[in-house]
Coordinates of C-alpha atoms in Angstrom, one line a residue:
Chain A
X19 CA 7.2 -19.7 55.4
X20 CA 10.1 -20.5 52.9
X21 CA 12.9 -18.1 52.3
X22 CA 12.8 -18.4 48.7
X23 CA 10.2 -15.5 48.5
X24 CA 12.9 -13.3 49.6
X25 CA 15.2 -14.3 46.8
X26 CA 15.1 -12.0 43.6
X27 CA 14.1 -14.4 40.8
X28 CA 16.0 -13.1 37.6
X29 CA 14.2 -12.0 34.4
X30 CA 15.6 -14.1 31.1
X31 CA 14.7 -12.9 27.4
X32 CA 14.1 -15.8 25.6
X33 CA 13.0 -16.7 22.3
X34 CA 9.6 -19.4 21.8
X35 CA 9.2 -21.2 19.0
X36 CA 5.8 -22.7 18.2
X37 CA 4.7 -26.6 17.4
X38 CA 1.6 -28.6 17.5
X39 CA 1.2 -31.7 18.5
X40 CA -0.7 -34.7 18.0
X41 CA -1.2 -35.6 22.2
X42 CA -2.4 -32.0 22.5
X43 CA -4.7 -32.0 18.9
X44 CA -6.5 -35.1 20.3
X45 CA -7.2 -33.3 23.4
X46 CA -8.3 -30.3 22.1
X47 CA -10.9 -32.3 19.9
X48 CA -12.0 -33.4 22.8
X49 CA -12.5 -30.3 25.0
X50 CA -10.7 -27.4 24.7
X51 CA -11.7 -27.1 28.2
X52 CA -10.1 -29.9 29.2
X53 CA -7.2 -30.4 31.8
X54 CA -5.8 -32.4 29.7
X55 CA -5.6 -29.5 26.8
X56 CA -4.5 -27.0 29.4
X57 CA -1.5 -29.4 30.8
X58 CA -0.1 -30.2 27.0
X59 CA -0.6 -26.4 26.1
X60 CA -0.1 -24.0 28.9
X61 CA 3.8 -25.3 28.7
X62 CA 6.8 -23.7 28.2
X63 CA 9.8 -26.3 27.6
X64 CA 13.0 -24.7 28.5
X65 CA 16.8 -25.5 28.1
X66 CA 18.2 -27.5 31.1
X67 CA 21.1 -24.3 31.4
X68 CA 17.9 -21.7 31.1
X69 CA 16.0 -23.6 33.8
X70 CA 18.9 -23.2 36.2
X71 CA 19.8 -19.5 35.4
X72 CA 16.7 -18.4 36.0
X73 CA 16.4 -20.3 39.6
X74 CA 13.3 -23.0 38.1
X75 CA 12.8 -26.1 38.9
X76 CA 10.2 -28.4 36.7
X77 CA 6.6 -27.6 37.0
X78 CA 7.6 -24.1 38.5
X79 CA 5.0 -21.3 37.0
X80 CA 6.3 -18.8 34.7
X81 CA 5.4 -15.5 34.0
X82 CA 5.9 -14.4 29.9
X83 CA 5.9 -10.9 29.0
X84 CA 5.8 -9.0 25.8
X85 CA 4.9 -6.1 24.6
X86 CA 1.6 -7.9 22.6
X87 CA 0.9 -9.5 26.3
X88 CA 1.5 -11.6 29.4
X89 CA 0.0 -15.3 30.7
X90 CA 1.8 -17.7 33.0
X91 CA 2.1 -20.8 32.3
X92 CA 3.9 -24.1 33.4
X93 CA 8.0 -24.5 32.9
X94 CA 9.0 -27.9 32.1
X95 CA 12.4 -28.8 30.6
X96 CA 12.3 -29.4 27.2
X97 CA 12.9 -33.4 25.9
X98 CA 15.4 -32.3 23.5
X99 CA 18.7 -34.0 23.9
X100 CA 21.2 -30.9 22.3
X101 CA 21.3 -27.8 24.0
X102 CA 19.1 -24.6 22.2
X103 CA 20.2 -21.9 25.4
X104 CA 17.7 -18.8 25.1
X105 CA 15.4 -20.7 23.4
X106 CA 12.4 -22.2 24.4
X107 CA 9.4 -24.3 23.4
X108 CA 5.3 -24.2 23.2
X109 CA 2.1 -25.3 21.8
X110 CA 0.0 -23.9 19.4
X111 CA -2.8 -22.6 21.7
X112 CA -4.5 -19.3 23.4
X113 CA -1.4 -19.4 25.5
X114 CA 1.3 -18.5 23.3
X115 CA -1.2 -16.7 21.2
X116 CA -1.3 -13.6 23.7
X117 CA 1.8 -13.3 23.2
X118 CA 1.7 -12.7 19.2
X119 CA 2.2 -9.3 17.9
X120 CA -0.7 -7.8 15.8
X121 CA 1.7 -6.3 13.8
X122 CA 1.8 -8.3 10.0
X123 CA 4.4 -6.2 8.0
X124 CA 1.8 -5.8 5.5
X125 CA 1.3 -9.3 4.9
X126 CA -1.8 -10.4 6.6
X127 CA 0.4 -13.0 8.9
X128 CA 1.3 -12.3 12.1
X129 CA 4.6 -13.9 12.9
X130 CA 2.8 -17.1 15.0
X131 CA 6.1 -19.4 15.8
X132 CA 8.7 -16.2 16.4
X133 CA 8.0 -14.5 20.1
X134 CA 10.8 -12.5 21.6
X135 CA 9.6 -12.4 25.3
X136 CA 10.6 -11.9 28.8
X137 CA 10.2 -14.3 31.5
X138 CA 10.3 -14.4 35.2
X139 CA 9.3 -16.6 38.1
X140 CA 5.8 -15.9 38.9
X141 CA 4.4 -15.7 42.2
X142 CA 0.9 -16.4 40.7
X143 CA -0.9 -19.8 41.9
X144 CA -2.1 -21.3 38.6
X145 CA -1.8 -20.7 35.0
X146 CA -3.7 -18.1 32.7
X147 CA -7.1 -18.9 32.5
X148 CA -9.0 -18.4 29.2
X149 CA -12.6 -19.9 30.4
Chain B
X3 CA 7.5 -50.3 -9.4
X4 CA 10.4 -50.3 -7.1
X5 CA 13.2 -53.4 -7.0
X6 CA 13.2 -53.0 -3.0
X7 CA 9.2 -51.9 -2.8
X8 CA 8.1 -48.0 -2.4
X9 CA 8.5 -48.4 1.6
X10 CA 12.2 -49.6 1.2
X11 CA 13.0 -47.1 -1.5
X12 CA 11.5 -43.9 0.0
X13 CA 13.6 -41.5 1.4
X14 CA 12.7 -38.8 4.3
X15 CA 14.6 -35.5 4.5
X16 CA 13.5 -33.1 7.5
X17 CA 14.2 -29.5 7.6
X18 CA 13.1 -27.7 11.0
X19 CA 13.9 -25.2 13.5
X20 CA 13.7 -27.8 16.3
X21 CA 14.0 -31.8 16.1
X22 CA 10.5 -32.8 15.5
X23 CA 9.0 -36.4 16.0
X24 CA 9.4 -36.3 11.9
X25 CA 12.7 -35.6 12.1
X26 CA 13.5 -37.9 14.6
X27 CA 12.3 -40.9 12.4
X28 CA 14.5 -38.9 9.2
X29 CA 17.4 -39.4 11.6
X30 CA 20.5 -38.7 9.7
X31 CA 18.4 -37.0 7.1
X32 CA 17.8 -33.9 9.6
X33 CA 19.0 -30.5 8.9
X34 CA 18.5 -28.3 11.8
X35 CA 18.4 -24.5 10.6
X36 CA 17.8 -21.4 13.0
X37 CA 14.4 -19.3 12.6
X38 CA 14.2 -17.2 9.8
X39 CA 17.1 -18.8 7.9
X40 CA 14.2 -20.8 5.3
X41 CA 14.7 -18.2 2.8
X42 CA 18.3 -18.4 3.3
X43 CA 18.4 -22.2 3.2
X44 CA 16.3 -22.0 -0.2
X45 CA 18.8 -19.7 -1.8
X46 CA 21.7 -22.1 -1.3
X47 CA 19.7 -25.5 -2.1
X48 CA 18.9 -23.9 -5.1
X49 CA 22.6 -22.9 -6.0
X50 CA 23.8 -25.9 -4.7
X51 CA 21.0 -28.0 -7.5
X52 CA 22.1 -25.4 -10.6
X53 CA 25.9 -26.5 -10.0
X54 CA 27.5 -23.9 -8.0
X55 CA 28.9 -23.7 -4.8
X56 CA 26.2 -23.0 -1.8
X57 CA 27.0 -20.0 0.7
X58 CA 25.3 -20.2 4.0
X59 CA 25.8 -17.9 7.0
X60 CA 24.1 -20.0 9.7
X61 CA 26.7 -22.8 9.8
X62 CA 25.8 -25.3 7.3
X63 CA 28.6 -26.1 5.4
X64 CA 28.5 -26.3 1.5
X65 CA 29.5 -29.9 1.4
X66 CA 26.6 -30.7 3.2
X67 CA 24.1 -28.4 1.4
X68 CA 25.8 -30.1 -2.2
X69 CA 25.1 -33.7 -0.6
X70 CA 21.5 -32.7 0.5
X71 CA 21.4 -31.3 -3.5
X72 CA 22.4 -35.0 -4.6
X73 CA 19.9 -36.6 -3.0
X74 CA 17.3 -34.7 -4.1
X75 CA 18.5 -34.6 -7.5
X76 CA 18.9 -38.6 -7.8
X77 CA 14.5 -38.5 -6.4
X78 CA 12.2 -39.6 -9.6
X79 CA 9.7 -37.8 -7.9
X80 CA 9.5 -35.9 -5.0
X81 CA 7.3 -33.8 -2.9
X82 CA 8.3 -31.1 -0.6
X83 CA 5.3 -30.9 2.2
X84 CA 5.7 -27.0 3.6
X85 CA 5.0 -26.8 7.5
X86 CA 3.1 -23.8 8.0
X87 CA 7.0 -22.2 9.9
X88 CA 7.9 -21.7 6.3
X89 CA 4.6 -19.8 5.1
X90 CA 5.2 -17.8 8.6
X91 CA 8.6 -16.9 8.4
X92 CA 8.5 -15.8 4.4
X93 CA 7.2 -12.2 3.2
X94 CA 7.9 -13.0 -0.4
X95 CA 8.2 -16.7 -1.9
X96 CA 10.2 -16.2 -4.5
X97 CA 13.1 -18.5 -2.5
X98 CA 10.5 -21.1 -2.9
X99 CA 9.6 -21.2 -6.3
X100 CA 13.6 -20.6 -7.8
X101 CA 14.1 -23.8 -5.9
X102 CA 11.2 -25.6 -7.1
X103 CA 12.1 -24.5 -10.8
X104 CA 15.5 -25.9 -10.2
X105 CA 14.7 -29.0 -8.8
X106 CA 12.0 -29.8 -11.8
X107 CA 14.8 -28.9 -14.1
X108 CA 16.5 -31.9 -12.7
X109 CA 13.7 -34.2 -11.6
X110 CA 9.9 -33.9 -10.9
X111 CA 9.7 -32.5 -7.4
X112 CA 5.8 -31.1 -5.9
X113 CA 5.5 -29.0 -3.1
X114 CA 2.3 -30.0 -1.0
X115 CA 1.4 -27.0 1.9
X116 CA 0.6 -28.3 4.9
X117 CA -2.3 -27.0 7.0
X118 CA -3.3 -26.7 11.1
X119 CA -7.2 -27.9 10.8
X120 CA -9.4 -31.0 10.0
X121 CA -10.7 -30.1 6.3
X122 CA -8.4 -26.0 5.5
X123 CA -8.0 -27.6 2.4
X124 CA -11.5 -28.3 1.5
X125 CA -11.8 -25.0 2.7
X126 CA -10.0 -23.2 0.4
X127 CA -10.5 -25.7 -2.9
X128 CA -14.3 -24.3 -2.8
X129 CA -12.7 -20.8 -2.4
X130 CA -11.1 -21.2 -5.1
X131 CA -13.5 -23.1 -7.6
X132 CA -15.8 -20.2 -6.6
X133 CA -13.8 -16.9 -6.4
X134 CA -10.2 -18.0 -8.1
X135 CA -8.3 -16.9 -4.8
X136 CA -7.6 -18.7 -1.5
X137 CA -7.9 -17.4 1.9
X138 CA -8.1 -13.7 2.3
X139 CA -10.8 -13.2 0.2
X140 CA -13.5 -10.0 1.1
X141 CA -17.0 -10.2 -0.3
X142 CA -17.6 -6.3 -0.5
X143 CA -20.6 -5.3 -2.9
X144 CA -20.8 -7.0 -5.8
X145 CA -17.0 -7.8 -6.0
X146 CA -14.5 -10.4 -4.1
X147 CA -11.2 -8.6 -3.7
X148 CA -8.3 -10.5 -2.3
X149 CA -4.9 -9.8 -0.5
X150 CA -3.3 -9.3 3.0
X151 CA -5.6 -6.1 3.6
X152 CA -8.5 -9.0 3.6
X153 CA -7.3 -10.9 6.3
X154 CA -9.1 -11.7 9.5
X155 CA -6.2 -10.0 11.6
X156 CA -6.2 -6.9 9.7
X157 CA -10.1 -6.9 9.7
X158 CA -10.1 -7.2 13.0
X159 CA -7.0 -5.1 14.2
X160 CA -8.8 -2.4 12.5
X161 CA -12.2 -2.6 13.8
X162 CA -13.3 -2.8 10.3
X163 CA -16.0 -5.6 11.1
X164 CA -19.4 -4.3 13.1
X165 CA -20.1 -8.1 13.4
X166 CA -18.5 -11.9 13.3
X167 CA -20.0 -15.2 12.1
X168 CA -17.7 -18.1 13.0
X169 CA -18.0 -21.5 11.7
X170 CA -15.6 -24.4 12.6
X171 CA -13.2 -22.0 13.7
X172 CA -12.0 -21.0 17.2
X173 CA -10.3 -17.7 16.2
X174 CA -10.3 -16.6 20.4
X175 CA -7.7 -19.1 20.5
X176 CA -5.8 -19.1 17.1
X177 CA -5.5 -15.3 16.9
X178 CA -2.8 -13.2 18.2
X179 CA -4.8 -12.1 22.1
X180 CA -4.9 -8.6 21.3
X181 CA -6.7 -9.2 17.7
X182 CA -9.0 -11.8 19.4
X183 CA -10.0 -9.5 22.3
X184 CA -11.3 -7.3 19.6
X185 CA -13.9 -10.0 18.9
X186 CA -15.6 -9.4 22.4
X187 CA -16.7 -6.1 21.2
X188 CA -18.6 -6.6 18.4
X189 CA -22.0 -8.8 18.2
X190 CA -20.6 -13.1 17.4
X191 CA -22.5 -15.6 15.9
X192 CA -20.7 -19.2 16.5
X193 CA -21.8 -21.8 14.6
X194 CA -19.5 -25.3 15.7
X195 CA -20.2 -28.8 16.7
X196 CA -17.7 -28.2 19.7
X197 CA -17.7 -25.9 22.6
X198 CA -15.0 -23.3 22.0
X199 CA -13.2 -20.5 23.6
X200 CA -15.0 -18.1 20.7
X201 CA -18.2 -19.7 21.6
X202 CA -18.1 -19.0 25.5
X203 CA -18.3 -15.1 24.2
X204 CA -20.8 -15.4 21.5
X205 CA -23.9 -13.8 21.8
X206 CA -25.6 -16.4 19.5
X207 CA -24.5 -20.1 19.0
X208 CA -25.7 -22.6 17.2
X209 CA -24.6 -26.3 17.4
X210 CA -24.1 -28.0 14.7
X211 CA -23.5 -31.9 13.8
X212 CA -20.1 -33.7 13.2
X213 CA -19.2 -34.2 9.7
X214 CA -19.0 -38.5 9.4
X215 CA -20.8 -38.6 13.0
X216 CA -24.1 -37.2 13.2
X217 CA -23.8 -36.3 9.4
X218 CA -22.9 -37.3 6.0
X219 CA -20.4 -34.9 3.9
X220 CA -17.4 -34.3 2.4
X221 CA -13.7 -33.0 3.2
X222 CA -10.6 -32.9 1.2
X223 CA -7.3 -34.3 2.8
X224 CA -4.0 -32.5 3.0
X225 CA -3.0 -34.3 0.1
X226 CA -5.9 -33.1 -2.0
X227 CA -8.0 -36.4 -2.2
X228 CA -11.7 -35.8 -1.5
X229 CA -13.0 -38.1 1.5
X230 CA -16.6 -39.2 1.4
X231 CA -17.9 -39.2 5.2
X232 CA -20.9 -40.5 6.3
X233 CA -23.1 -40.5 8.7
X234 CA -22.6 -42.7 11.9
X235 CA -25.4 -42.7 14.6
X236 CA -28.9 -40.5 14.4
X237 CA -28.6 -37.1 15.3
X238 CA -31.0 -34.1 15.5
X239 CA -28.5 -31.3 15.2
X240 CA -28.1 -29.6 11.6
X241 CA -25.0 -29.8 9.2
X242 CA -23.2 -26.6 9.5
X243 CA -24.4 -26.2 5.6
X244 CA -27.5 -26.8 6.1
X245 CA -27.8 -23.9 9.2
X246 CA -26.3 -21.7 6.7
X247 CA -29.1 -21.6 3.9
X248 CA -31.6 -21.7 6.6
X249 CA -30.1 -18.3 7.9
X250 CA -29.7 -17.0 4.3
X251 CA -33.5 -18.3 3.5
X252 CA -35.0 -16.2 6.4
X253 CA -32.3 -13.4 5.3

């Protein structure tokens, strides 16, 4: 048994940003059911720093928390070269979706590719599952 | 006719919130600006393209937002393509189209929206041919109203709709989870060439056959040019079309 259970893993607000992707388009045109789909979606690409402060090391599950919802998915640092600290990167998918407010400000548009959000290491075994 | 050919004479500016593979290939021609700042960013474009000196908050400086205006300015025709970040992130358009009128006061610029699905476009051209309105459009009664009330997240944060039929869409995944949930409740009729997320919960789902596959049909491009597809290998399955008028036949 490791002792890493035993350390507090701190919580980190971060901000996620939404993209799609061509890798993860072809996938999902093939299944949305596919491993494939869920490894290129259920991602969340973090700053190298944010990785650190918040004890992860790559592949590590994440749990993200709002007040719209919660899923955990897969922490990977993110490919960009320049830092973005407190901000953080995912697919277009049911994923990040859970974690969109309802809320439109009148305009019929929920605000897709702006999530405030919490996130902690999760002691969960796998991802969020949406089969 | 360019001297150098169009490929040589093109020029590629990208303007994101995070360095996309687009903007990779733009290279030096890559503004990064934080979320929310489009409107912003509009503003001082468009002051910087009417002659006066741009103010930004978010750390671009006006030299650079004057050089971008340059550019743009020297373009014999341009065309802005709008992610859908800038549709998000904007209540009111205004930004859009005072920049727009100034850079057609100066050249011919187009803006050209981008969209997230095979065929949105095609979509909303018959939408519009048929009602004068796209997206957002409610067929109550004898009338068609339009407008954010309309949408398919208000419809369905309200519980407004006793019943869902889905076609080509996968709204279990594309909607905010909350909204989506709200889909499970109420009786849903999925009608899709692929197994989806939204079809997994339907109570009824039909299958239907891929467009320029398993049959002929058309679909309009994201830059508005209407694509013939037809029909690649034998297939039993319906067109989506044609399930519809049998539905509306026995209806």
């Amino acid at each position: 048994m490791g002792f890493d259970q035993f350390l507090s893993s701190p919580e980190m607000e971060i901000l996620i940003i939404t993209h799609r992707d061509i890798f993860q388009s072809a996938a999902s045109s093939h299944s949305r059911f596919s491993d494939d789909y869920a490894n290129l979606t259920a991602i969340i690409r973090l700053d190298k720093q944010d990785m650190k402060k918040a004890g992860l090391k790559e592949g590590n599950l994440v749990a993200v928390e709002n007040s719209a919802g919660k899923v955990v998915v897969k922490a990977l640092q993110s490919t960009y070269e320049e830092p973005h600290p407190g901000t953080a990167y995912m697919l277009n998918g049911p994923w990040v979706n859970a974690l969109v407010s309802a809320e439109t400000s009148g305009t019929g548009v929920p605000a897709f590719k702006y999530i405030e959000a919490k996130m902690t290491k999760s002691k969960e075994s796998s991802i969020t599952s949406f089969e | 006719m360019r001297q150098r050919g169009w490929e040589e004479d093109r020029t590629a500016i990208a303007i994101d919130v995070r360095k996309s593979d687009t903007a990779i290939i733009c290279e030096d021609n890559f503004y990064q600006i934080p979320p929310k700042a489009d409107a912003e960013f509009a503003r001082a474009l468009t002051e910087a393209l009417s002659g006066k000196v741009p103010k930004a908050t978010f750390g671009m400086k006006p030299k650079e937002i004057l050089e971008l205006a340059n550019v743009l300015k020297k373009a014999e025709f341009g065309v802005i393509f709008a992610g859908l970040g800038l549709v998000y992130s904007m209540p009111d358009i205004s930004p859009m189209k005072n920049l727009l009128e100034a850079m057609n006061k100066k050249t011919d610029f187009h803006l050209m929206p981008m969209v997230g699905q095979y065929n949105m476009r095609g979509f909303n051209h018959t939408l519009f041919d048929k009602t004068g309105y796209i997206n957002r459009v409610s067929f109550e009664g004898e009338n068609t109203y339009h407008g954010p009330q309309c949408s398919v997240v208000e419809v369905l944060k309200e519980k407004r709709a006793d019943a869902a039929l889905i076609i080509g869409s996968d709204p279990l995944s594309s909607l905010p989870g909350r909204i989506a949930a709200n889909l499970k409740e109420i009786p849903t009729i999925v009608i899709d060439p692929c197994k989806t997320f939204t079809s997994q919960i339907a109570n009824v789902t039909i299958p239907a056959a891929v467009t320029g596959v398993e049959c002929k049909g058309e679909a309009i491009r994201m830059d508005g040019v209407k694509v013939e597809l037809t029909q690649m290998r034998k297939s039993d399955k319906m067109a989506d079309a044609d399930i519809i008028e049998k539905i509306m036949e026995a209806i």
